[in-house]
Amino acid sequence: MDQSTRNEQMCPKFEGAVNILGKRWTGLILHVLLRGPARFKEIREIVPQMSDKMLSERLKELEEEQIIERRVYPETPVRIEYELTEKGNDLRHVIESIEVWSHKWM
């Protein structure tokens, strides 16, 4: 690596993406939602090691980043589902690539 390459700064967009996607549990939540919309309880059942508090926190973060959408259905009792937005669905190849890599190397 030459001196000019070492002195370059990290692209802020790439850094931002890694900061979001690199958080603990985020990849697993996205992996679940790639299957389709899911309720809070369904996500918790698939990823039982994660606390309710952590799942709530991650879902809020992903919603703020417009990676997932929270849909509230006015039923009795109220039904809430989480699903990937177009932005979130664009992560499909990334998550699937990580899955392939994990099967080979982990």
JSON list of C-alpha atoms in Angstrom, two decimals, residues 4 8 13-15 21 24 26 35 40 45 48 50 52 57 61-63 71 75 86 88-90 92 94 100-101 105:
[
{"chain": "A", "resi": 4, "resn": "SER", "atom": "CA", "xyz": [-1.33, 8.21, -0.57]},
{"chain": "A", "resi": 8, "resn": "GLU", "atom": "CA", "xyz": [-7.03, 8.55, 2.61]},
{"chain": "A", "resi": 13, "resn": "LYS", "atom": "CA", "xyz": [-21.15, 6.79, 3.84]},
{"chain": "A", "resi": 14, "resn": "PHE", "atom": "CA", "xyz": [-19.37, 3.46, 4.15]},
{"chain": "A", "resi": 15, "resn": "GLU", "atom": "CA", "xyz": [-18.52, 4.21, 7.77]},
{"chain": "A", "resi": 21, "resn": "LEU", "atom": "CA", "xyz": [-25.15, -2.90, 10.15]},
{"chain": "A", "resi": 24, "resn": "ARG", "atom": "CA", "xyz": [-25.05, -6.56, 17.60]},
{"chain": "A", "resi": 26, "resn": "THR", "atom": "CA", "xyz": [-28.98, -6.05, 13.56]},
{"chain": "A", "resi": 35, "resn": "ARG", "atom": "CA", "xyz": [-38.44, -13.81, 5.02]},
{"chain": "A", "resi": 40, "resn": "PHE", "atom": "CA", "xyz": [-42.11, -8.54, 17.64]},
{"chain": "A", "resi": 45, "resn": "GLU", "atom": "CA", "xyz": [-38.76, -16.53, 19.04]},
{"chain": "A", "resi": 48, "resn": "PRO", "atom": "CA", "xyz": [-34.25, -15.97, 21.65]},
{"chain": "A", "resi": 50, "resn": "MET", "atom": "CA", "xyz": [-31.82, -11.16, 22.44]},
{"chain": "A", "resi": 52, "resn": "ASP", "atom": "CA", "xyz": [-36.95, -7.50, 24.56]},
{"chain": "A", "resi": 57, "resn": "GLU", "atom": "CA", "xyz": [-33.94, -0.57, 20.56]},
{"chain": "A", "resi": 61, "resn": "GLU", "atom": "CA", "xyz": [-32.91, 2.37, 15.11]},
{"chain": "A", "resi": 62, "resn": "LEU", "atom": "CA", "xyz": [-33.70, 0.49, 11.90]},
{"chain": "A", "resi": 63, "resn": "GLU", "atom": "CA", "xyz": [-36.98, 2.36, 11.59]},
{"chain": "A", "resi": 71, "resn": "ARG", "atom": "CA", "xyz": [-47.10, -1.16, 10.55]},
{"chain": "A", "resi": 75, "resn": "GLU", "atom": "CA", "xyz": [-57.55, -4.61, 15.26]},
{"chain": "A", "resi": 86, "resn": "GLU", "atom": "CA", "xyz": [-37.12, -0.77, -0.29]},
{"chain": "A", "resi": 88, "resn": "GLY", "atom": "CA", "xyz": [-33.95, -2.59, 3.65]},
{"chain": "A", "resi": 89, "resn": "ASN", "atom": "CA", "xyz": [-34.68, -5.02, 0.83]},
{"chain": "A", "resi": 90, "resn": "ASP", "atom": "CA", "xyz": [-31.63, -3.67, -0.99]},
{"chain": "A", "resi": 92, "resn": "ARG", "atom": "CA", "xyz": [-30.74, -8.78, 0.73]},
{"chain": "A", "resi": 94, "resn": "VAL", "atom": "CA", "xyz": [-25.40, -8.27, 1.55]},
{"chain": "A", "resi": 100, "resn": "VAL", "atom": "CA", "xyz": [-22.70, -17.86, 2.35]},
{"chain": "A", "resi": 101, "resn": "TRP", "atom": "CA", "xyz": [-19.40, -16.67, 3.83]},
{"chain": "A", "resi": 105, "resn": "TRP", "atom": "CA", "xyz": [-15.64, -20.04, 7.09]}
]
